[in-house]
Each structure stands twice: as structure tokens, then as C-alpha cells.
Coordinates of C-alpha atoms and ligand atoms in Angstrom, one line a residue:
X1 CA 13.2 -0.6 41.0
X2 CA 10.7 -2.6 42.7
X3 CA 10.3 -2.7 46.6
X4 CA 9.0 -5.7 48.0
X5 CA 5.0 -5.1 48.8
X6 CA 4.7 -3.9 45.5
X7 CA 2.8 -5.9 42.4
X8 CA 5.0 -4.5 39.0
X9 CA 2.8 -4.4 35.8
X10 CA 3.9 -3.4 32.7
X11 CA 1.7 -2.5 29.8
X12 CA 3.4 -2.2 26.2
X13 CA 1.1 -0.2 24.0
X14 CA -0.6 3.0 25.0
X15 CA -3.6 2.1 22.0
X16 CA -7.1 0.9 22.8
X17 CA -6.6 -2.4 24.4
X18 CA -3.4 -1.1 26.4
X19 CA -5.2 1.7 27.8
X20 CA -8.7 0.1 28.8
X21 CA -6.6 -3.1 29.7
X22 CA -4.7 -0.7 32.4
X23 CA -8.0 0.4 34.1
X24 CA -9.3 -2.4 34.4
X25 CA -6.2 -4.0 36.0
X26 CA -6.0 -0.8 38.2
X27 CA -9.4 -1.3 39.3
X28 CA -9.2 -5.3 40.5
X29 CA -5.9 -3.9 42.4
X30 CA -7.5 -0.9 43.9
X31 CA -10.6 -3.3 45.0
X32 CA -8.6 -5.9 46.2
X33 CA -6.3 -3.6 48.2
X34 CA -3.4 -5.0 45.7
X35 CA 0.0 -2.4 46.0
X36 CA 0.2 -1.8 42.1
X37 CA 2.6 -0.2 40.2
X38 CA 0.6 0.1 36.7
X39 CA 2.7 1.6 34.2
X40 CA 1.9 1.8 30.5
X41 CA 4.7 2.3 27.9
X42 CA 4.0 4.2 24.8
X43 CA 6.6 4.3 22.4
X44 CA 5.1 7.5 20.2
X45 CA 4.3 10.9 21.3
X46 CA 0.8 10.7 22.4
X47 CA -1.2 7.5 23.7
X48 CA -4.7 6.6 21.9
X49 CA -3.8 8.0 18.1
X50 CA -6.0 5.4 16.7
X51 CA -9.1 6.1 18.5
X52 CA -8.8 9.7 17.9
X53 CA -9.1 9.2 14.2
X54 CA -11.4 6.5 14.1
X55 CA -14.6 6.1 12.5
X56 CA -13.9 9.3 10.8
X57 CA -13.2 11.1 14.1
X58 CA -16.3 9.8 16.0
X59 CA -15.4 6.3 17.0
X60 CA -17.2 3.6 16.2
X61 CA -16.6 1.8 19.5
X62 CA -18.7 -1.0 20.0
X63 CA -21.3 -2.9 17.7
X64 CA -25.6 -3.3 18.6
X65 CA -24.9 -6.9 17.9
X66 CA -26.0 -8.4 21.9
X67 CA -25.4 -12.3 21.6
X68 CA -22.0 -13.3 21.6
X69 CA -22.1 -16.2 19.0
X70 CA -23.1 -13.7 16.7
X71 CA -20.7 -11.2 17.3
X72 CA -18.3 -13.9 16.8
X73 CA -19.6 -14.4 13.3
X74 CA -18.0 -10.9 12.4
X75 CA -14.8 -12.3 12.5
X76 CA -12.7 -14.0 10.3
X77 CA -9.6 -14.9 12.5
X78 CA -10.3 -16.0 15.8
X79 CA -14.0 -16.7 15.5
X80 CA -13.8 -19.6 18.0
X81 CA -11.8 -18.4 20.4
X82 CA -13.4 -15.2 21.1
X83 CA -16.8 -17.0 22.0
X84 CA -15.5 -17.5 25.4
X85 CA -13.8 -13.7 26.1
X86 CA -17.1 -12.6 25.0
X87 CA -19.3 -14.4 27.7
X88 CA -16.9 -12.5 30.1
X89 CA -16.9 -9.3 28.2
X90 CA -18.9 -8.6 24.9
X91 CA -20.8 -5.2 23.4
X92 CA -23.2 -4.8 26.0
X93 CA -21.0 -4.7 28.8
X94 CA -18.8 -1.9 26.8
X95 CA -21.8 0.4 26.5
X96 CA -22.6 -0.1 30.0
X97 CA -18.7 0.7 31.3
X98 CA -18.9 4.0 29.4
X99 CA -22.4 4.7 30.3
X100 CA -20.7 4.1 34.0
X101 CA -19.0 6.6 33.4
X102 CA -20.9 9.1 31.8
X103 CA -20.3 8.4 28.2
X104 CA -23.5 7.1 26.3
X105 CA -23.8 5.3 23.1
X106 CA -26.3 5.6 20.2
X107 CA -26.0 3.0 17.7
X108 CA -27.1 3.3 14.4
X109 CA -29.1 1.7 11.3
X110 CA -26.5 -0.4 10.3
X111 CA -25.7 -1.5 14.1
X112 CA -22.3 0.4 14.7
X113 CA -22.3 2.2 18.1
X114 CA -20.7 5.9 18.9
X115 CA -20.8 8.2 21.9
X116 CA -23.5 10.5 21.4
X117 CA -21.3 13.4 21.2
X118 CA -20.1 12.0 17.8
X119 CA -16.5 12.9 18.7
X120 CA -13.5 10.4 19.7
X121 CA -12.4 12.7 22.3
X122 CA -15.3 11.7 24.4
X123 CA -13.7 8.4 24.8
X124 CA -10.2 9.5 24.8
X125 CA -11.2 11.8 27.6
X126 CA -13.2 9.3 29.8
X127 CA -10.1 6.9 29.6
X128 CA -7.6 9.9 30.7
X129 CA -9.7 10.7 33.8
X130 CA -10.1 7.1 34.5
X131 CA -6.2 6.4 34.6
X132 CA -5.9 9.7 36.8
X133 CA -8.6 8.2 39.1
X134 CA -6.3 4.8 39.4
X135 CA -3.2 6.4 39.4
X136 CA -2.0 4.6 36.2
X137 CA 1.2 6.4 35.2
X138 CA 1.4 6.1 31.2
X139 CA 4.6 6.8 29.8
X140 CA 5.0 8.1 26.6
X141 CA 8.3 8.4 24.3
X142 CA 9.1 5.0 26.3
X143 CA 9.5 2.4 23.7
X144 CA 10.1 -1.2 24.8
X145 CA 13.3 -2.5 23.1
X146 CA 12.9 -6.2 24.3
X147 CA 11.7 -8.5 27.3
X148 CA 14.1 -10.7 29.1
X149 CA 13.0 -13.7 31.3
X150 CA 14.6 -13.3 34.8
X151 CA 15.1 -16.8 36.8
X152 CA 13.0 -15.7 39.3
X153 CA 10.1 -15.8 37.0
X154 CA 9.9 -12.0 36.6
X155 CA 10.2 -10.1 33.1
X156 CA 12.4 -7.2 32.6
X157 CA 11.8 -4.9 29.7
X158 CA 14.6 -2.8 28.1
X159 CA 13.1 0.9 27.9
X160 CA 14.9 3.1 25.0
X161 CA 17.9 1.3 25.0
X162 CA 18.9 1.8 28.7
X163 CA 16.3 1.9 31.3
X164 CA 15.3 -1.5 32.9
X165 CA 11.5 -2.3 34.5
X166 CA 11.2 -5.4 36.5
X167 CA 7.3 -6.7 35.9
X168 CA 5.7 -9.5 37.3
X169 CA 3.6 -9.3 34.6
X170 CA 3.6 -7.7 31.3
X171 CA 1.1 -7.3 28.3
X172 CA 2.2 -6.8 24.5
X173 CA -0.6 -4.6 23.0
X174 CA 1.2 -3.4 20.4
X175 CA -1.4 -3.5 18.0
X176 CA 0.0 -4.3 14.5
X177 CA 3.2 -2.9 15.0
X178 CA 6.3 -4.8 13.9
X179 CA 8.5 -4.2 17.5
X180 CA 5.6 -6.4 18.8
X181 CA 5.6 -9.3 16.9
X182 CA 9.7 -9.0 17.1
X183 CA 9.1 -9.2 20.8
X184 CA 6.7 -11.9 21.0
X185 CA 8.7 -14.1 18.5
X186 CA 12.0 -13.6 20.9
X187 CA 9.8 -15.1 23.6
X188 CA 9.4 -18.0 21.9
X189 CA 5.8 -17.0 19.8
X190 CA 4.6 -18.0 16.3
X191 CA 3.3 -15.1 14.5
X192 CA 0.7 -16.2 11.8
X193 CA 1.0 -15.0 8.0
X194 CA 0.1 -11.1 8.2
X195 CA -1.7 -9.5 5.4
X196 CA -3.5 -6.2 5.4
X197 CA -7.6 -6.5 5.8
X198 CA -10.2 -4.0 4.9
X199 CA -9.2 -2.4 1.8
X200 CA -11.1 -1.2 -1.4
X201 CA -10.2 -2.8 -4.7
X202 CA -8.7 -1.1 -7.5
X203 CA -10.8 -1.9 -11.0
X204 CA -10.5 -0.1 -14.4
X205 CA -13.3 -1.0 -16.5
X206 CA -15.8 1.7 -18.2
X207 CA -19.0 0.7 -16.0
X208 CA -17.3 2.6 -13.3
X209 CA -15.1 5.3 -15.3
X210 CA -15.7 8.0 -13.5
X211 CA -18.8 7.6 -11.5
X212 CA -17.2 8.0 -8.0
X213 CA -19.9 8.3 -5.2
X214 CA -22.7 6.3 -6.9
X215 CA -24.2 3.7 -4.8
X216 CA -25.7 0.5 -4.9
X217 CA -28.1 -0.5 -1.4
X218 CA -28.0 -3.9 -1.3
X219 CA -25.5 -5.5 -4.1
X220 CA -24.5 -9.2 -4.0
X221 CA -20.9 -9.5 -4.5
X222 CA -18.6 -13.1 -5.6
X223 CA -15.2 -12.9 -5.8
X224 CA -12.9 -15.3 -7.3
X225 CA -9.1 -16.0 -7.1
X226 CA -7.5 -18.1 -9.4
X227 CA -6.4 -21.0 -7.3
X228 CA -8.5 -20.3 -3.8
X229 CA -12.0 -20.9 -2.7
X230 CA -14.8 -18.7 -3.8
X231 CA -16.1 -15.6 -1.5
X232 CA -19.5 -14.0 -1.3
X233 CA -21.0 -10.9 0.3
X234 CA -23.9 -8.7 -0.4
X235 CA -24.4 -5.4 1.3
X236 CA -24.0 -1.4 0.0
X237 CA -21.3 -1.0 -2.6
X238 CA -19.7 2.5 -3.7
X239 CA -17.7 3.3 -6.9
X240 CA -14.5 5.4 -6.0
X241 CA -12.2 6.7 -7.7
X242 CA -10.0 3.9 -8.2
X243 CA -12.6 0.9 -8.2
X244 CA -14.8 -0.4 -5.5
X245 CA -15.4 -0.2 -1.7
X246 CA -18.0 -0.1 0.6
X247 CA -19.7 -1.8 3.4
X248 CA -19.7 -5.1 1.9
X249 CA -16.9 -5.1 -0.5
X250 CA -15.0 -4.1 2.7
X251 CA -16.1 -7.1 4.7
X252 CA -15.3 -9.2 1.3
X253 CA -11.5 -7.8 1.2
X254 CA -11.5 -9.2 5.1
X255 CA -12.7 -12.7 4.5
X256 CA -10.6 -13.2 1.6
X257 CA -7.2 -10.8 2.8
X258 CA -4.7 -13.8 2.9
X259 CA -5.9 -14.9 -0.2
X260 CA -5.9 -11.9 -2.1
X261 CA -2.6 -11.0 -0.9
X262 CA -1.2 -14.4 -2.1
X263 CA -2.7 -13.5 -5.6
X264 CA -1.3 -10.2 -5.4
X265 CA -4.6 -8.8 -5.4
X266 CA -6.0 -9.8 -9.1
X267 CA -8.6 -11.7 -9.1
X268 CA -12.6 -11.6 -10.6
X269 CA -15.5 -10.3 -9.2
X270 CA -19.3 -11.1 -10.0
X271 CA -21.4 -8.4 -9.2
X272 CA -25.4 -8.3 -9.0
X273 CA -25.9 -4.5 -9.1
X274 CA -29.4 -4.6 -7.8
X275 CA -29.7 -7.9 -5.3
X276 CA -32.3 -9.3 -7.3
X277 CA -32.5 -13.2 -6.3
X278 CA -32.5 -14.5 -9.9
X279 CA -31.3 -13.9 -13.1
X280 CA -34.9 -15.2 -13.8
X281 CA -36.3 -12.1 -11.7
X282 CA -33.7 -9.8 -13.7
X283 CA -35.4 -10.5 -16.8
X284 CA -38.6 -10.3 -16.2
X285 CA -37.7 -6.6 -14.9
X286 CA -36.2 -5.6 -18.2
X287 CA -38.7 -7.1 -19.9
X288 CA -41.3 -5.4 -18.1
X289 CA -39.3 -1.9 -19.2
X290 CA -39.1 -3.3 -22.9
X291 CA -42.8 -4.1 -22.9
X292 CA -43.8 -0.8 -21.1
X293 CA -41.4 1.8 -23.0
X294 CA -41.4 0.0 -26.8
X295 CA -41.0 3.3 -28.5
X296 CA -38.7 4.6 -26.1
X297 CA -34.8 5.5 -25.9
X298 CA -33.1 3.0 -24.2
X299 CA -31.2 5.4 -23.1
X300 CA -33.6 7.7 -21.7
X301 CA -35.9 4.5 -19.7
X302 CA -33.6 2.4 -16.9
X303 CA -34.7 0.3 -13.4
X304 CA -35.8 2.9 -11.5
X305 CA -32.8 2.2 -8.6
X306 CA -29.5 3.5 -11.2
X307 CA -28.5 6.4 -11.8
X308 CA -28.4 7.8 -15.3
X309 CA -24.8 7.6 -15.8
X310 CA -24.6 4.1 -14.9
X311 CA -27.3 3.1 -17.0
X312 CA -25.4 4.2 -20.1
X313 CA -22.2 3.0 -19.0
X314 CA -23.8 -0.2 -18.5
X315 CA -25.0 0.0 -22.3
X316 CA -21.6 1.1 -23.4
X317 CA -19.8 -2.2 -21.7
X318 CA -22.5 -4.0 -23.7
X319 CA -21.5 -2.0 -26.7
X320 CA -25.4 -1.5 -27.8
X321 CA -26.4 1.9 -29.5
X322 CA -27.6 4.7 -27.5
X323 CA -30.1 5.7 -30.9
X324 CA -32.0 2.4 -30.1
X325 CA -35.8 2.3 -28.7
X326 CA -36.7 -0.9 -26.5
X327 CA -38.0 -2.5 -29.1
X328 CA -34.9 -2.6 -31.4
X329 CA -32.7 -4.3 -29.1
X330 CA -31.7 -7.7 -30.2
X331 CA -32.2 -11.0 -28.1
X332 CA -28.4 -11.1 -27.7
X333 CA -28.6 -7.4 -26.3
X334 CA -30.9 -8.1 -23.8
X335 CA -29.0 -10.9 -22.9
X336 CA -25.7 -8.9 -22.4
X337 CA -27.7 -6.0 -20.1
X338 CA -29.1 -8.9 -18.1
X339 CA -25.6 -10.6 -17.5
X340 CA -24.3 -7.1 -16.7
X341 CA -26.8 -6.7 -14.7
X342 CA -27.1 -9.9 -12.7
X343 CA -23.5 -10.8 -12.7
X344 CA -21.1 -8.2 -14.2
X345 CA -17.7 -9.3 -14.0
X346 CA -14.7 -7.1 -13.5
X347 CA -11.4 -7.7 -12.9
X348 CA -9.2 -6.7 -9.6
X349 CA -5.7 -5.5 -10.1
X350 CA -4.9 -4.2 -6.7
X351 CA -6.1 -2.8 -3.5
X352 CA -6.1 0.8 -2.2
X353 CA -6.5 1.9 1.6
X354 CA -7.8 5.4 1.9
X355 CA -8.4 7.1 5.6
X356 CA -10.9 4.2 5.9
X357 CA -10.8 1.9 9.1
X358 CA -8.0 -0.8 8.1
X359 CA -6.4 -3.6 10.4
X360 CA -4.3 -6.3 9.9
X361 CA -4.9 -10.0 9.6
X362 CA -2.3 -12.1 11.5
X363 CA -0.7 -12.3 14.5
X364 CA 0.0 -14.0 17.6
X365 CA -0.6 -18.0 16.8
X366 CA -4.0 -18.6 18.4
X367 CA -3.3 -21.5 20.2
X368 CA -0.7 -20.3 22.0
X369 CA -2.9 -17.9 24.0
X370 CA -4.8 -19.1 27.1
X371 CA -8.4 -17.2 26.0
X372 CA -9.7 -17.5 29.5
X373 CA -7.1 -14.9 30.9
X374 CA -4.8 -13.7 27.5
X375 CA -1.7 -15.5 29.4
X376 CA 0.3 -16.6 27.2
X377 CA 0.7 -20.8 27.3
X378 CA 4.9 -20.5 26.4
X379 CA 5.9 -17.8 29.0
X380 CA 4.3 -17.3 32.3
X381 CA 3.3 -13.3 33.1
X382 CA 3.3 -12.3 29.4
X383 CA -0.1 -11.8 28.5
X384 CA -1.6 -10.1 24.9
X385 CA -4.5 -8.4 23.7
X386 CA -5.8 -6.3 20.8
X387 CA -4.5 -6.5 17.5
X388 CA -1.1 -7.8 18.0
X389 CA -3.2 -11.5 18.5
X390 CA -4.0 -13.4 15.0
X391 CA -8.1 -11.9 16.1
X392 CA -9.5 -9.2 13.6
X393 CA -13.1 -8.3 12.6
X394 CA -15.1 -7.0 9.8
X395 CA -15.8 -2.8 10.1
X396 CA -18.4 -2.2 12.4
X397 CA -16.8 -1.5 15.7
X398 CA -15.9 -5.3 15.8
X399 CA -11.9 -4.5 16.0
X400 CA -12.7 -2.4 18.8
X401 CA -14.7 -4.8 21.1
X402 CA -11.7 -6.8 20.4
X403 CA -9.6 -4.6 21.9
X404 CA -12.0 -3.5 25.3
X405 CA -12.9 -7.9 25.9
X406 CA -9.0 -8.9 25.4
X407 CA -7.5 -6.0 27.3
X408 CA -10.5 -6.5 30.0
X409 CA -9.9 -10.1 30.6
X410 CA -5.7 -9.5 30.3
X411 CA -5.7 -6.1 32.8
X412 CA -7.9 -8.9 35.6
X413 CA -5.3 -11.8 35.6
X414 CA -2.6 -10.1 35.5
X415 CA -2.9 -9.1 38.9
X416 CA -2.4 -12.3 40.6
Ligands
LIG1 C1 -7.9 5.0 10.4 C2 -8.5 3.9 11.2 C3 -9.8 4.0 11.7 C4 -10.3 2.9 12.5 N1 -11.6 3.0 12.9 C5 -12.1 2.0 13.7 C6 -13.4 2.1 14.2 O1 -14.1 3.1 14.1 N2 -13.9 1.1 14.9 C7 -13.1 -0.1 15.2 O2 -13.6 -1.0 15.8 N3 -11.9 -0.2 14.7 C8 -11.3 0.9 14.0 N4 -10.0 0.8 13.6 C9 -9.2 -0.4 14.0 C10 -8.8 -0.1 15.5 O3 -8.2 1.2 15.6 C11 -7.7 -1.1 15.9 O4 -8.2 -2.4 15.8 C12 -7.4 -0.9 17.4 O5 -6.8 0.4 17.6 C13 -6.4 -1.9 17.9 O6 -6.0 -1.6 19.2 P1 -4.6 -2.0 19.9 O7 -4.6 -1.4 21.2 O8 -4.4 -3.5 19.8 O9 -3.6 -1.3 18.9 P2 -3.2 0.3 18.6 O10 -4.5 1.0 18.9 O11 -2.7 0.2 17.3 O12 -2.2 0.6 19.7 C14 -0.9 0.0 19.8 C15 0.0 1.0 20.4 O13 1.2 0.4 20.8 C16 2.3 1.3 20.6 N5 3.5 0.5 20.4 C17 3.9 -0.3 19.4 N6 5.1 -0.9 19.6 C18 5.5 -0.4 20.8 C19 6.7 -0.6 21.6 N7 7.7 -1.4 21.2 N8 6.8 0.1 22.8 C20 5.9 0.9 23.2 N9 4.7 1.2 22.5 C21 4.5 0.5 21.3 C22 1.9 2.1 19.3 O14 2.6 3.3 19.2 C23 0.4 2.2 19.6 O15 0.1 3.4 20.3 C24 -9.5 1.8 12.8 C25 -8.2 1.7 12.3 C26 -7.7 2.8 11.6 C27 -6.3 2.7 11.1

């Protein structure tokens, strides 16, 4: 299939880091004057499913976070090694590729970028005309079976059970699809413990019953499972129907997501509704309300930032009378709305996913990955990038940039 001027590149994975990993191979071998045949095998229908639905349909493609050992901070597996891909390729030089190209960013308060059109099929677009500008030919339906290493060096990929492609070089960017691990494994890879990452937590307990949608700005969240170190966030928090998710209690279930999988998701969470710094600080708030509002309901007189309903769910958990004023509450009362206050503990018994981003933790062993190129250090002319390596970040756009810097530094070596 190959004739002899002609450079053979196989790309497995028509997803995010396949995709943008193909241009940017196409482009080094259109500027160099490299003969390429780029081909990109996509074993579903349609290439690029994930970005069409991300970030609720508008793609949260990038973070506003500029300096790369801070970016590195949002994630949990692989923080060290992506220091380095990042100098080559980080956040600011994916806003300036698209902008490139015609696609601008905004970011927004939080720091999580999208095209200004607020629609994934900007991006989806962009990256289609791109391929037809480098001639990339993506294949869909084709789903890679297995790789065999040739004697010659070369790699040659099994395409639904009975076409063969000869590639000098290939990428896995499979995302978190088992065919790729399977694949990577049979060339001699470790795959690390996988465990799925960014989930909410599911938690009965009548402080929540049925207050689905009520937020907290800025709660301080400890989580502890039996037998594991301790983890801490503090961020918004939403109640949902089944328990608790949220910006931070999101980026909590992806710091702790081997852990909590080993304890089959039960464990106990401390929560500090309101972020203040001290229990100290908590007291002297409700005893500013008792002082202030002596003759008043307690259940009609709350801090100012809960609702209502929580309030008296909050004094149902303590199991204190709703006839009360202030000034009949008992020392040990106001002890219990301070603790439930400052650190309310509930108990975790399981995890839900629910059309939120989600990724898996796990992957590729780390060390096995030369970070300076993606080329694999057990076969020569496999490379990887995307999700498929043990890499995977906090929401944000974080899984993303992984995607655009590992396919960006994979699609330039692997024309050599
Ligand atoms: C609902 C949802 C929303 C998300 N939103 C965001 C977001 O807004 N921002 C963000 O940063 N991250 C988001 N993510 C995470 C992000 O989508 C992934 O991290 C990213 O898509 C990973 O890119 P990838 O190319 O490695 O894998 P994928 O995008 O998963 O692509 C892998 C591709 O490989 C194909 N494939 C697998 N095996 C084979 C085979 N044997 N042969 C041929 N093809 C094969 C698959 O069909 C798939 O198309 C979201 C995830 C989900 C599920």
C-alpha cells in the first residue's frame, strides 16, 4: 500500500487529540515538503462526538490560566510531566491557533475559555476545513483491530478485521476507550489503575432532601475515606437531586477518584456551608443574629447568604423546634447550628455522572512516554496523546489543552 517516496502516518482516534494531532502533523509535512499520507481511523460513525457535546454544547476548550506551572497544578495525574509539553504548547498558544484561524475565544469569570459563538460546531468546523486544507483523509467506520511490529521497523494496523495499513508511524488517541489500552498493552505498555473522575456524590441526609439547585459561592469542602489520606477543596457547591456536585466537589471527586473507587465510593464529608475561616468567626455570626433578633423566630431570622429552606433543614438535622425565638435556644443548640454550619458532616454512598464533563483517571504508565515528543520509550513510531495517557485534569477546559499540547507535540515528531 505504500509506494516508496511516501511518509505513512496512521492516526487511531478521530477525537480531539487525533484530530488536531493530524493537522498539525499535516502542516510540519506540507512545510517541509514531506510526501504524507495522513490518515486518521475512526472507529464510530462520526469523528469529534466529544467536542460536539462538550461544555454543554459550547466547548470549553482551553482555560485563561497563562503560566504553565500553574496550569500544571489542575492536574492530578501527570502534573510533572506535562510542565515540559506545556512550554512547547500550553493555553495561550491554543487561543492563538484558532484565533489563526478565525475562531476567537472569550473566557469567562471562572477562567474557562469558549469560542465566542458559544457553539461546539465552531470548532468542529474549523478542524474540518483545516483537514481539507492538508488533505488529511479521516476515515470513519475504520476501527483498528491491532498493531503488529514489522522487522523493518514499520507498524501495520489490522483495519476491521481485514484491511492492512503499513505506518511508519502511528498514534493511539483513543481516548479512554478499552480497544486502546488493549492495543497499547499488546505492544508491550503498562496501563495504570483506571477509575472514573469527575463525578457528583450521591448523599441522603435531610439538610439536602429536596433542595436541588440551591447553591453555596464559596464552600470549603474535606473529605475523608476510611483508610486514605484526607482531601480538601473549597469552591461553589450545588445540591442535586441525588446529593452534591459542583465546581469544587467536582475537582474533589478528581483528586480523590482512585481512592474513592477503592472505598466504593463511601466515605465522610465535612462541609463549611458559608467559607467562613473559623468556627470562631461562625459564632460570632450567630451570635450577632441571636443578639440582634432575641424575640424572633428562629425560623423566620437566618445568615443572610441561605436560602429559607436550608435554614430549616439545617434546624431539622439539629432537631431544634421551629416555635423557638433566639433567645430560647439552648447553649447545646447553638452549638449543634454552629457545627452544622462550620462542618456538617454527611456521608457518601456512591457517585452519579449526569451529562456533566467526566474523564477517566488512568492510563498509559507515565514513564513509559518520552514527554518531549509522545514517542513511546518500548516501541519506536508508536506515539500517544490525549486521554488514552495516565494525564487527566480538573473541569475547566484542562482535559482539553491536554488533548491540543499532546496531539500538537505527537502530530510534529511523528514526521521524521
Ligand atoms: C459529556 C462530556 C463533556 C466534556 N466537556 C469537556 C469540556 O467542555 N472541556 C474539556 O476540557 N473536556 C471536556 N470533556 C473531556 C474531553 O472530552 C476529553 O478529555 C477529550 O475528548 C479527550 O480527547 P481524546 O482525543 O483523547 O479522546 P476522545 O475525544 O474520546 O476520542 C477518542 C476517539 O477514538 C475513537 N476510537 C477508540 N478506539 C478506537 C479504535 N480501536 N479504532 C478507531 N477509533 C477508535 C473513539 O471512537 C473516539 O472518537 C468532556 C467529556 C464528556 C464525556
Amino acid at each position: 500500500m505504500k509506494s516508496k517516496n511516501i511518509t505513512n502516518i496512521a492516526i487511531i482516534g478521530g477525537g480531539a487529540s487525533g484530530i488536531f494531532s493530524s493537522l498539525r502533523c499535516a502542516e510540519i509535512a506540507n512545510t517541509k515538503g514531506i510526501n504524507a499520507d495522513i490518515r486518521v481511523f475512526e472507529a464510530s460513525n462520526d469523528i469529534l462526538r466529544k467536542v460536539k457535546i462538550s461544555g454543554g454544547g459550547r466547548c470549553n476548550v482551553t482555560h485563561f490560566i497563562k503560566e504553565e506551572k500553574n496550569l500544571c497544578l489542575n492536574y492530578p495525574r501527570g502534573q510533572k510531566e506535562m510542565l515540559s509539553p506545556f512550554v512547547s504548547f500550553k493555553t495561550t498558544d491554543t487561543v492563538k491557533w484558532f484565533k489563526d484561524r478565525g475562531v476567537n475565544l472569550k473566557h469567562e469569570a471562572d477562567g474557562r475559555m469558549f469560542p465566542v459563538t458559544d457553539n461546539s460546531n465552531t470548532i468542529i468546523n474549523c478542524f474540518i476545513k483545516e483537514a481539507k486544507k492538508y488533505k488529511v483523509k479521516i476515515l470513519t467506520k475504520s476501527n483498528i483491530k491491532n498493531i503488529t511490529k514489522l522487522n523493518n521497523g514499520k507498524l501495520s494496523l489490522l483495519i476491521n478485521t481485514k484491511e492492512n495499513f503499513i505506518a511508519d508511524s502511528v498514534l493511539i488517541a483513543t481516548g479512554s476507550k478499552k480497544s486502546g489500552y488493549k492495543i497499547a498493552e499488546s505492544l508491550g505498555h503498562t496501563i495504570t489503575e483506571l477509575a472514573p473522575s469527575l463525578f457528583s456524590f450521591n448523599i441522603k441526609d435531610i439538610i439536602i432532601k429536596d433542595l436541588q439547585g440551591t447553591s453555596f459561592s464559596n464552600s470549603h469542602l474535606n473529605l475523608k475515606i476510611e483508610g486514605f489520606k484526607n482531601f480538601y477543596q473549597q469552591g461553589p457547591l450545588l445540591i442535586t437531586h441525588w446529593g452534591l456536585s459542583g465546581p469544587a466537589l467536582l475537582k474533589l471527586s478528581s483528586w480523590a477518584a482512585r481512592e474513592m473507587k477503592n472505598s466504593e465510593y463511601k466515605a465522610k464529608i465535612f462541609i463549611n456551608w458559608l467559607g467562613l475561616e473559623s468556627k470562631e468567626k461562625t459564632k460570632e455570626l450567630i451570635d450577632n443574629i441571636k443578639k440582634n433578633n432575641t424575640r424572633s423566630n428562629i425560623s423566620k431570622i437566618h445568615p443572610k447568604e441561605l436560602t429559607k429552606r436550608f435554614w430549616i433543614q439545617l434546624l431539622t438535622k439539629c432537631n431544634i423546634s421551629m416555635q423557638k425565638n433566639w433567645s430560647d435556644l439552648t447553649k447545646i443548640e447553638l452549638e449543634k447550628i454552629i457545627i452544622n454550619l462550620f462542618n456538617c458532616e454527611l456521608s457518601v454512598n456512591g457517585k452519579s455522572r449526569y451529562k456533566e464533563e467526566f474523564v477517566e483517571c488512568g492510563g498509559v504508565n507515565l514513564k513509559e512516554i518520552n514527554f518531549k515528543t509522545m514517542e513511546s520509550k518500548i516501541c519506536t513510531g508508536l506515539f500517544f496523546s490525549g486521554e488514552i495517557i495516565d494525564v487527566d485534569g480538573i473541569t475547566g477546559g484542562f482535559n482539553f489543552q491536554n488533548a491540543w499540547t499532546t496531539g500538537w507535540i505527537a502530530g510534529k515528531n511523528m514526521i521524521r
